[in-house]
C-alpha positions as MATLAB code, in Angstrom:
seq = 'XXXXXXXXXXXXXXXXXXXXXXXXXXXXXXXXXXXXXXXXXXXXXXXXXXXXXXXXXXXXXXXXXXXXXXXXXXXXXXXXXXXXXXXXXXXXXXXXXXXXXXXX';
ca = [
      31.516  -53.245    7.683;
      34.259  -54.276   10.069;
      37.425  -56.060    8.964;
      39.154  -58.618   11.133;
      41.647  -61.466   11.285;
      41.497  -64.356   13.696;
      44.304  -64.640   16.225;
      46.320  -67.755   15.456;
      46.627  -68.725   19.128;
      43.165  -68.301   20.587;
      40.965  -67.759   17.522;
      39.646  -64.409   18.774;
      38.862  -61.712   16.243;
      41.311  -58.835   15.939;
      39.639  -55.863   14.266;
      41.431  -53.682   11.736;
      40.866  -49.957   11.434;
      40.603  -49.722    7.639;
      37.737  -48.612    5.412;
      38.167  -50.412    2.102;
      35.868  -52.092   -0.407;
      38.003  -55.128   -1.247;
      41.251  -56.943   -0.470;
      43.048  -55.257   -3.371;
      42.510  -51.851   -1.762;
      43.620  -53.243    1.589;
      46.802  -54.635    0.047;
      47.594  -51.243   -1.519;
      47.120  -49.523    1.846;
      49.284  -51.953    3.855;
      51.845  -52.075    1.020;
      52.157  -55.847    0.756;
      50.164  -59.058    0.657;
      51.345  -59.654    4.237;
      51.183  -57.427    7.296;
      52.203  -57.663   10.933;
      49.650  -57.284   13.734;
      50.109  -58.014   17.453;
      53.387  -59.813   16.745;
      51.891  -62.131   14.123;
      52.128  -61.991   10.336;
      48.855  -62.262    8.410;
      48.061  -62.399    4.713;
      45.581  -59.936    3.271;
      43.584  -62.962    2.074;
      43.081  -63.946    5.742;
      41.161  -60.729    6.407;
      37.398  -61.188    6.640;
      34.536  -58.709    6.821;
      31.421  -58.766    8.966;
      28.422  -56.500    9.307;
      28.723  -53.472   11.543;
      25.555  -52.923   13.568;
      26.145  -49.154   13.788;
      24.203  -48.620   10.554;
      21.023  -49.846   12.188;
      21.653  -47.752   15.302;
      21.868  -44.567   13.220;
      18.550  -45.319   11.518;
      16.927  -46.083   14.868;
      18.254  -42.786   16.229;
      16.755  -40.869   13.308;
      13.420  -42.579   13.814;
      13.485  -41.846   17.549;
      14.250  -38.179   16.979;
      11.327  -37.817   14.587;
       9.122  -39.563   17.128;
      10.131  -37.256   19.978;
       9.529  -34.156   17.885;
       6.166  -35.240   16.485;
       4.258  -36.811   19.366;
       2.150  -39.888   18.637;
       1.999  -39.302   14.864;
       5.744  -38.635   14.987;
       6.375  -41.933   16.767;
       4.529  -43.802   14.026;
       6.255  -41.847   11.252;
       9.624  -42.193   12.990;
       9.240  -45.956   13.325;
       8.294  -46.258    9.669;
      11.107  -44.020    8.416;
      13.645  -45.608   10.759;
      12.635  -49.063    9.589;
      12.900  -48.172    5.916;
      16.235  -46.373    6.292;
      17.619  -49.070    8.590;
      16.521  -51.864    6.258;
      18.171  -50.176    3.282;
      21.379  -49.588    5.225;
      21.482  -53.200    6.412;
      20.999  -54.496    2.871;
      23.815  -52.266    1.576;
      26.055  -53.372    4.462;
      25.320  -57.036    3.705;
      26.242  -56.579    0.027;
      29.477  -54.788    0.961;
      30.462  -57.611    3.336;
      29.710  -60.276    0.734;
      31.648  -58.347   -1.911;
      34.708  -57.937    0.328;
      34.735  -61.587    1.386;
      34.505  -62.701   -2.257;
      37.343  -60.401   -3.373;
      40.959  -61.438   -3.963;
];
């Protein structure tokens, strides 16, 4: 999950380098309900979360490795395992994003 705020001037996303589960944790880390970033002041409630596609890439990498090591049967097994692991990771990531965005 990646956290971001939208720049007030151009609307572009500015990503934050924090790993938290909800806005309460984020507020404890930054020490206030407001924080300064790139010369602008943002409220913790303005922070949004989105899915990070790296979870799927890791699962695909695992599946590819199994495939390379196992030949044709390995390719089939790797695709199956990669799909299962990737699907589970994506579902977990989706729930984490929804939970963060619903938090106060």
